[in-house]
Amino acid sequence: MRGLKIFSLAFFLYLALSLYANYFDGDLREIIYSRGFEPSMLLLGTVYALAFFSVFALGYASRIKLSPAFLAALFLVLSFHDFPVIPILAVLVVIAYKLRINLFRLFPHISLLVALLIPLSLYIVIGVPFFERSLRYELVGPLVLAAILAVIGMAYSKVSLQWKTLLVAVYSIVFFFGTFRSLVLLVYLSYFLIVYFDYPHFRRWLLALSAVPLFLVLGMSGGLNALLVRIGFTFLVFHNLVRLSLPWGFFHGALLFSDNPRHLVASMFGASTNYTYFFFGQPIADFGILGALEAFLLGVLLYNSERSRESFVVVLSLMLYSLDPGVDAFVMLFIVGTLLFFSSESNAT
């Protein structure tokens, strides 16, 4: 139950912070509602967040072991969010699975290297978002890919803890210049999970080390109040998605398969930027109350990830990362792909 415990701790901490920002601090509340939303008690959003979390926990507790055939089919379906390139790559991944090749385990060091080369190449050729804010959303896709590859490399590589500590420091600087605090947090999440599971004698240092990503995230956010505004606004967006999507959904799958789901959500409310929409925002916005089935599946995926340390680190890191920005097909591809590769090793064994 350790995966559910860790996720629950993060989930309820996020929920508590979002409700504090919306209810108990008048100054924060005024800023949050300055973007045009009508004042709301957020009761509907809170009820559905708790209800979907209960279904998520039920999926985890069901202890259902997903078949490789189901994972392969789900992987191929999710790949259609970016036709035709991603579906072609997805077919190659399924072929690798059929050959019992775990690409993540086979090339972890290449993954670590590519995770550095992608953002550095973009910064040299296109520009650095830290200095040119207009580039921020232009580079978001490749930067997310780089951060996920860094997580995979950290989880599967056998390099020493000293090297992983150095790498996470380098990644945090690289993604700091990309201006996405969630990506800085993502690489630290994988690092902390690796230390927690593989180096129990260093666990006592994790609390002190957590100050590093905390200060980075606060600095990138503009301070604690600005971070709370971000969290509170994300939950306000989620609440309005719930309000508009009941009972049968608003996007009917278009949000999950969008190549820019956060922009799609923002455009729904008349904005031209990107809106994050909370972990359960996409299931509800796409499918309404039937989105509970997706929440259940997410819980099952988390349970299945615990069958190996590497898959657990990758899947749990990605789910914790998705608490604020929300779930999308791109992140789901890596979650399902991780489990698919592990199943190929299980079958071989």
mmCIF file with all atom_site columns, N, CA and C in Angstrom, residues 53-100:
data_model
loop_
_atom_site.group_PDB
_atom_site.id
_atom_site.type_symbol
_atom_site.label_atom_id
_atom_site.label_alt_id
_atom_site.label_comp_id
_atom_site.label_asym_id
_atom_site.label_entity_id
_atom_site.label_seq_id
_atom_site.pdbx_PDB_ins_code
_atom_site.Cartn_x
_atom_site.Cartn_y
_atom_site.Cartn_z
_atom_site.occupancy
_atom_site.B_iso_or_equiv
_atom_site.pdbx_formal_charge
_atom_site.auth_seq_id
_atom_site.auth_comp_id
_atom_site.auth_asym_id
_atom_site.auth_atom_id
_atom_site.pdbx_PDB_model_num
ATOM 1   N N  . PHE A 1 53  ? -11.138 10.405 -5.976  1.00 0.00 ? 53  PHE A N  1
ATOM 2   C CA . PHE A 1 53  ? -10.012 9.828  -5.246  1.00 0.00 ? 53  PHE A CA 1
ATOM 3   C C  . PHE A 1 53  ? -10.421 8.497  -4.623  1.00 0.00 ? 53  PHE A C  1
ATOM 4   N N  . SER A 1 54  ? -11.637 8.406  -4.101  1.00 0.00 ? 54  SER A N  1
ATOM 5   C CA . SER A 1 54  ? -12.121 7.149  -3.508  1.00 0.00 ? 54  SER A CA 1
ATOM 6   C C  . SER A 1 54  ? -12.152 6.040  -4.550  1.00 0.00 ? 54  SER A C  1
ATOM 7   N N  . VAL A 1 55  ? -12.581 6.389  -5.770  1.00 0.00 ? 55  VAL A N  1
ATOM 8   C CA . VAL A 1 55  ? -12.608 5.395  -6.839  1.00 0.00 ? 55  VAL A CA 1
ATOM 9   C C  . VAL A 1 55  ? -11.180 5.011  -7.242  1.00 0.00 ? 55  VAL A C  1
ATOM 10  N N  . PHE A 1 56  ? -10.297 5.993  -7.291  1.00 0.00 ? 56  PHE A N  1
ATOM 11  C CA . PHE A 1 56  ? -8.878  5.737  -7.559  1.00 0.00 ? 56  PHE A CA 1
ATOM 12  C C  . PHE A 1 56  ? -8.309  4.762  -6.530  1.00 0.00 ? 56  PHE A C  1
ATOM 13  N N  . ALA A 1 57  ? -8.591  5.021  -5.247  1.00 0.00 ? 57  ALA A N  1
ATOM 14  C CA . ALA A 1 57  ? -8.105  4.144  -4.177  1.00 0.00 ? 57  ALA A CA 1
ATOM 15  C C  . ALA A 1 57  ? -8.721  2.757  -4.296  1.00 0.00 ? 57  ALA A C  1
ATOM 16  N N  . LEU A 1 58  ? -9.990  2.691  -4.719  1.00 0.00 ? 58  LEU A N  1
ATOM 17  C CA . LEU A 1 58  ? -10.643 1.399  -4.919  1.00 0.00 ? 58  LEU A CA 1
ATOM 18  C C  . LEU A 1 58  ? -9.957  0.617  -6.031  1.00 0.00 ? 58  LEU A C  1
ATOM 19  N N  . GLY A 1 59  ? -9.579  1.307  -7.106  1.00 0.00 ? 59  GLY A N  1
ATOM 20  C CA . GLY A 1 59  ? -8.860  0.638  -8.194  1.00 0.00 ? 59  GLY A CA 1
ATOM 21  C C  . GLY A 1 59  ? -7.536  0.077  -7.718  1.00 0.00 ? 59  GLY A C  1
ATOM 22  N N  . TYR A 1 60  ? -6.826  0.856  -6.890  1.00 0.00 ? 60  TYR A N  1
ATOM 23  C CA . TYR A 1 60  ? -5.563  0.387  -6.319  1.00 0.00 ? 60  TYR A CA 1
ATOM 24  C C  . TYR A 1 60  ? -5.790  -0.828 -5.424  1.00 0.00 ? 60  TYR A C  1
ATOM 25  N N  . ALA A 1 61  ? -6.811  -0.739 -4.557  1.00 0.00 ? 61  ALA A N  1
ATOM 26  C CA . ALA A 1 61  ? -7.071  -1.811 -3.593  1.00 0.00 ? 61  ALA A CA 1
ATOM 27  C C  . ALA A 1 61  ? -7.649  -3.064 -4.237  1.00 0.00 ? 61  ALA A C  1
ATOM 28  N N  . SER A 1 62  ? -8.151  -2.937 -5.469  1.00 0.00 ? 62  SER A N  1
ATOM 29  C CA . SER A 1 62  ? -8.734  -4.111 -6.137  1.00 0.00 ? 62  SER A CA 1
ATOM 30  C C  . SER A 1 62  ? -7.682  -5.155 -6.481  1.00 0.00 ? 62  SER A C  1
ATOM 31  N N  . ARG A 1 63  ? -6.417  -4.723 -6.543  1.00 0.00 ? 63  ARG A N  1
ATOM 32  C CA . ARG A 1 63  ? -5.290  -5.621 -6.847  1.00 0.00 ? 63  ARG A CA 1
ATOM 33  C C  . ARG A 1 63  ? -5.457  -6.362 -8.174  1.00 0.00 ? 63  ARG A C  1
ATOM 34  N N  . ILE A 1 64  ? -6.075  -5.697 -9.129  1.00 0.00 ? 64  ILE A N  1
ATOM 35  C CA . ILE A 1 64  ? -6.225  -6.267 -10.463 1.00 0.00 ? 64  ILE A CA 1
ATOM 36  C C  . ILE A 1 64  ? -4.889  -6.221 -11.185 1.00 0.00 ? 64  ILE A C  1
ATOM 37  N N  . LYS A 1 65  ? -4.473  -7.349 -11.734 1.00 0.00 ? 65  LYS A N  1
ATOM 38  C CA . LYS A 1 65  ? -3.248  -7.401 -12.526 1.00 0.00 ? 65  LYS A CA 1
ATOM 39  C C  . LYS A 1 65  ? -3.614  -7.292 -13.999 1.00 0.00 ? 65  LYS A C  1
ATOM 40  N N  . LEU A 1 66  ? -3.194  -6.213 -14.621 1.00 0.00 ? 66  LEU A N  1
ATOM 41  C CA . LEU A 1 66  ? -3.542  -5.956 -16.006 1.00 0.00 ? 66  LEU A CA 1
ATOM 42  C C  . LEU A 1 66  ? -2.770  -6.882 -16.944 1.00 0.00 ? 66  LEU A C  1
ATOM 43  N N  . SER A 1 67  ? -3.463  -7.402 -17.931 1.00 0.00 ? 67  SER A N  1
ATOM 44  C CA . SER A 1 67  ? -2.822  -8.310 -18.881 1.00 0.00 ? 67  SER A CA 1
ATOM 45  C C  . SER A 1 67  ? -1.967  -7.524 -19.862 1.00 0.00 ? 67  SER A C  1
ATOM 46  N N  . PRO A 1 68  ? -0.885  -8.110 -20.351 1.00 0.00 ? 68  PRO A N  1
ATOM 47  C CA . PRO A 1 68  ? -0.056  -7.434 -21.367 1.00 0.00 ? 68  PRO A CA 1
ATOM 48  C C  . PRO A 1 68  ? -0.847  -7.044 -22.602 1.00 0.00 ? 68  PRO A C  1
ATOM 49  N N  . ALA A 1 69  ? -1.816  -7.875 -22.997 1.00 0.00 ? 69  ALA A N  1
ATOM 50  C CA . ALA A 1 69  ? -2.618  -7.558 -24.181 1.00 0.00 ? 69  ALA A CA 1
ATOM 51  C C  . ALA A 1 69  ? -3.413  -6.275 -23.968 1.00 0.00 ? 69  ALA A C  1
ATOM 52  N N  . PHE A 1 70  ? -3.975  -6.118 -22.773 1.00 0.00 ? 70  PHE A N  1
ATOM 53  C CA . PHE A 1 70  ? -4.723  -4.892 -22.461 1.00 0.00 ? 70  PHE A CA 1
ATOM 54  C C  . PHE A 1 70  ? -3.788  -3.683 -22.477 1.00 0.00 ? 70  PHE A C  1
ATOM 55  N N  . LEU A 1 71  ? -2.609  -3.814 -21.871 1.00 0.00 ? 71  LEU A N  1
ATOM 56  C CA . LEU A 1 71  ? -1.662  -2.709 -21.828 1.00 0.00 ? 71  LEU A CA 1
ATOM 57  C C  . LEU A 1 71  ? -1.204  -2.324 -23.235 1.00 0.00 ? 71  LEU A C  1
ATOM 58  N N  . ALA A 1 72  ? -0.949  -3.333 -24.081 1.00 0.00 ? 72  ALA A N  1
ATOM 59  C CA . ALA A 1 72  ? -0.517  -3.049 -25.454 1.00 0.00 ? 72  ALA A CA 1
ATOM 60  C C  . ALA A 1 72  ? -1.617  -2.328 -26.225 1.00 0.00 ? 72  ALA A C  1
ATOM 61  N N  . ALA A 1 73  ? -2.863  -2.796 -26.071 1.00 0.00 ? 73  ALA A N  1
ATOM 62  C CA . ALA A 1 73  ? -3.982  -2.153 -26.764 1.00 0.00 ? 73  ALA A CA 1
ATOM 63  C C  . ALA A 1 73  ? -4.178  -0.719 -26.272 1.00 0.00 ? 73  ALA A C  1
ATOM 64  N N  . LEU A 1 74  ? -4.106  -0.512 -24.965 1.00 0.00 ? 74  LEU A N  1
ATOM 65  C CA . LEU A 1 74  ? -4.261  0.826  -24.394 1.00 0.00 ? 74  LEU A CA 1
ATOM 66  C C  . LEU A 1 74  ? -3.130  1.736  -24.875 1.00 0.00 ? 74  LEU A C  1
ATOM 67  N N  . PHE A 1 75  ? -1.921  1.200  -24.941 1.00 0.00 ? 75  PHE A N  1
ATOM 68  C CA . PHE A 1 75  ? -0.771  1.979  -25.406 1.00 0.00 ? 75  PHE A CA 1
ATOM 69  C C  . PHE A 1 75  ? -0.988  2.451  -26.843 1.00 0.00 ? 75  PHE A C  1
ATOM 70  N N  . LEU A 1 76  ? -1.472  1.574  -27.703 1.00 0.00 ? 76  LEU A N  1
ATOM 71  C CA . LEU A 1 76  ? -1.713  1.942  -29.094 1.00 0.00 ? 76  LEU A CA 1
ATOM 72  C C  . LEU A 1 76  ? -2.826  2.977  -29.215 1.00 0.00 ? 76  LEU A C  1
ATOM 73  N N  . VAL A 1 77  ? -3.876  2.831  -28.414 1.00 0.00 ? 77  VAL A N  1
ATOM 74  C CA . VAL A 1 77  ? -4.983  3.794  -28.450 1.00 0.00 ? 77  VAL A CA 1
ATOM 75  C C  . VAL A 1 77  ? -4.507  5.173  -28.023 1.00 0.00 ? 77  VAL A C  1
ATOM 76  N N  . LEU A 1 78  ? -3.742  5.237  -26.947 1.00 0.00 ? 78  LEU A N  1
ATOM 77  C CA . LEU A 1 78  ? -3.251  6.524  -26.438 1.00 0.00 ? 78  LEU A CA 1
ATOM 78  C C  . LEU A 1 78  ? -2.317  7.206  -27.433 1.00 0.00 ? 78  LEU A C  1
ATOM 79  N N  . SER A 1 79  ? -1.633  6.422  -28.253 1.00 0.00 ? 79  SER A N  1
ATOM 80  C CA . SER A 1 79  ? -0.663  6.996  -29.190 1.00 0.00 ? 79  SER A CA 1
ATOM 81  C C  . SER A 1 79  ? -1.324  7.847  -30.266 1.00 0.00 ? 79  SER A C  1
ATOM 82  N N  . PHE A 1 80  ? -2.618  7.717  -30.473 1.00 0.00 ? 80  PHE A N  1
ATOM 83  C CA . PHE A 1 80  ? -3.295  8.456  -31.533 1.00 0.00 ? 80  PHE A CA 1
ATOM 84  C C  . PHE A 1 80  ? -3.527  9.921  -31.178 1.00 0.00 ? 80  PHE A C  1
ATOM 85  N N  . HIS A 1 81  ? -2.992  10.376 -30.041 1.00 0.00 ? 81  HIS A N  1
ATOM 86  C CA . HIS A 1 81  ? -3.120  11.795 -29.714 1.00 0.00 ? 81  HIS A CA 1
ATOM 87  C C  . HIS A 1 81  ? -2.254  12.655 -30.621 1.00 0.00 ? 81  HIS A C  1
ATOM 88  N N  . ASP A 1 82  ? -1.292  12.033 -31.313 1.00 0.00 ? 82  ASP A N  1
ATOM 89  C CA . ASP A 1 82  ? -0.416  12.798 -32.211 1.00 0.00 ? 82  ASP A CA 1
ATOM 90  C C  . ASP A 1 82  ? -0.160  11.964 -33.459 1.00 0.00 ? 82  ASP A C  1
ATOM 91  N N  . PHE A 1 83  ? -1.172  11.887 -34.310 1.00 0.00 ? 83  PHE A N  1
ATOM 92  C CA . PHE A 1 83  ? -1.104  11.070 -35.526 1.00 0.00 ? 83  PHE A CA 1
ATOM 93  C C  . PHE A 1 83  ? -0.323  11.838 -36.603 1.00 0.00 ? 83  PHE A C  1
ATOM 94  N N  . PRO A 1 84  ? 0.531   11.140 -37.419 1.00 0.00 ? 84  PRO A N  1
ATOM 95  C CA . PRO A 1 84  ? 0.790   9.701  -37.461 1.00 0.00 ? 84  PRO A CA 1
ATOM 96  C C  . PRO A 1 84  ? 2.102   9.291  -36.796 1.00 0.00 ? 84  PRO A C  1
ATOM 97  N N  . VAL A 1 85  ? 2.908   10.254 -36.325 1.00 0.00 ? 85  VAL A N  1
ATOM 98  C CA . VAL A 1 85  ? 4.257   9.933  -35.853 1.00 0.00 ? 85  VAL A CA 1
ATOM 99  C C  . VAL A 1 85  ? 4.222   9.032  -34.627 1.00 0.00 ? 85  VAL A C  1
ATOM 100 N N  . ILE A 1 86  ? 3.467   9.437  -33.599 1.00 0.00 ? 86  ILE A N  1
ATOM 101 C CA . ILE A 1 86  ? 3.447   8.672  -32.350 1.00 0.00 ? 86  ILE A CA 1
ATOM 102 C C  . ILE A 1 86  ? 2.865   7.272  -32.549 1.00 0.00 ? 86  ILE A C  1
ATOM 103 N N  . PRO A 1 87  ? 1.774   7.090  -33.327 1.00 0.00 ? 87  PRO A N  1
ATOM 104 C CA . PRO A 1 87  ? 1.299   5.720  -33.559 1.00 0.00 ? 87  PRO A CA 1
ATOM 105 C C  . PRO A 1 87  ? 2.338   4.807  -34.205 1.00 0.00 ? 87  PRO A C  1
ATOM 106 N N  . ILE A 1 88  ? 3.145   5.370  -35.116 1.00 0.00 ? 88  ILE A N  1
ATOM 107 C CA . ILE A 1 88  ? 4.204   4.549  -35.740 1.00 0.00 ? 88  ILE A CA 1
ATOM 108 C C  . ILE A 1 88  ? 5.227   4.131  -34.693 1.00 0.00 ? 88  ILE A C  1
ATOM 109 N N  . LEU A 1 89  ? 5.636   5.080  -33.847 1.00 0.00 ? 89  LEU A N  1
ATOM 110 C CA . LEU A 1 89  ? 6.577   4.755  -32.776 1.00 0.00 ? 89  LEU A CA 1
ATOM 111 C C  . LEU A 1 89  ? 5.958   3.758  -31.796 1.00 0.00 ? 89  LEU A C  1
ATOM 112 N N  . ALA A 1 90  ? 4.653   3.901  -31.556 1.00 0.00 ? 90  ALA A N  1
ATOM 113 C CA . ALA A 1 90  ? 3.976   2.992  -30.627 1.00 0.00 ? 90  ALA A CA 1
ATOM 114 C C  . ALA A 1 90  ? 3.987   1.569  -31.147 1.00 0.00 ? 90  ALA A C  1
ATOM 115 N N  . VAL A 1 91  ? 3.816   1.411  -32.455 1.00 0.00 ? 91  VAL A N  1
ATOM 116 C CA . VAL A 1 91  ? 3.872   0.068  -33.052 1.00 0.00 ? 91  VAL A CA 1
ATOM 117 C C  . VAL A 1 91  ? 5.260   -0.533 -32.846 1.00 0.00 ? 91  VAL A C  1
ATOM 118 N N  . LEU A 1 92  ? 6.299   0.276  -33.004 1.00 0.00 ? 92  LEU A N  1
ATOM 119 C CA . LEU A 1 92  ? 7.664   -0.212 -32.790 1.00 0.00 ? 92  LEU A CA 1
ATOM 120 C C  . LEU A 1 92  ? 7.875   -0.615 -31.331 1.00 0.00 ? 92  LEU A C  1
ATOM 121 N N  . VAL A 1 93  ? 7.278   0.146  -30.407 1.00 0.00 ? 93  VAL A N  1
ATOM 122 C CA . VAL A 1 93  ? 7.387   -0.192 -28.986 1.00 0.00 ? 93  VAL A CA 1
ATOM 123 C C  . VAL A 1 93  ? 6.703   -1.529 -28.708 1.00 0.00 ? 93  VAL A C  1
ATOM 124 N N  . VAL A 1 94  ? 5.536   -1.740 -29.290 1.00 0.00 ? 94  VAL A N  1
ATOM 125 C CA . VAL A 1 94  ? 4.817   -3.007 -29.090 1.00 0.00 ? 94  VAL A CA 1
ATOM 126 C C  . VAL A 1 94  ? 5.618   -4.162 -29.684 1.00 0.00 ? 94  VAL A C  1
ATOM 127 N N  . ILE A 1 95  ? 6.268   -3.928 -30.813 1.00 0.00 ? 95  ILE A N  1
ATOM 128 C CA . ILE A 1 95  ? 7.122   -4.969 -31.392 1.00 0.00 ? 95  ILE A CA 1
ATOM 129 C C  . ILE A 1 95  ? 8.268   -5.296 -30.440 1.00 0.00 ? 95  ILE A C  1
ATOM 130 N N  . ALA A 1 96  ? 8.863   -4.258 -29.839 1.00 0.00 ? 96  ALA A N  1
ATOM 131 C CA . ALA A 1 96  ? 9.926   -4.490 -28.854 1.00 0.00 ? 96  ALA A CA 1
ATOM 132 C C  . ALA A 1 96  ? 9.405   -5.301 -27.679 1.00 0.00 ? 96  ALA A C  1
ATOM 133 N N  . TYR A 1 97  ? 8.176   -4.999 -27.255 1.00 0.00 ? 97  TYR A N  1
ATOM 134 C CA . TYR A 1 97  ? 7.569   -5.776 -26.163 1.00 0.00 ? 97  TYR A CA 1
ATOM 135 C C  . TYR A 1 97  ? 7.422   -7.248 -26.579 1.00 0.00 ? 97  TYR A C  1
ATOM 136 N N  . LYS A 1 98  ? 6.936   -7.481 -27.811 1.00 0.00 ? 98  LYS A N  1
ATOM 137 C CA . LYS A 1 98  ? 6.743   -8.854 -28.271 1.00 0.00 ? 98  LYS A CA 1
ATOM 138 C C  . LYS A 1 98  ? 8.078   -9.605 -28.337 1.00 0.00 ? 98  LYS A C  1
ATOM 139 N N  . LEU A 1 99  ? 9.158   -8.864 -28.583 1.00 0.00 ? 99  LEU A N  1
ATOM 140 C CA . LEU A 1 99  ? 10.487  -9.469 -28.611 1.00 0.00 ? 99  LEU A CA 1
ATOM 141 C C  . LEU A 1 99  ? 11.107  -9.562 -27.219 1.00 0.00 ? 99  LEU A C  1
ATOM 142 N N  . ARG A 1 100 ? 10.304  -9.156 -26.209 1.00 0.00 ? 100 ARG A N  1
ATOM 143 C CA . ARG A 1 100 ? 10.732  -9.184 -24.805 1.00 0.00 ? 100 ARG A CA 1
ATOM 144 C C  . ARG A 1 100 ? 11.951  -8.293 -24.564 1.00 0.00 ? 100 ARG A C  1
#
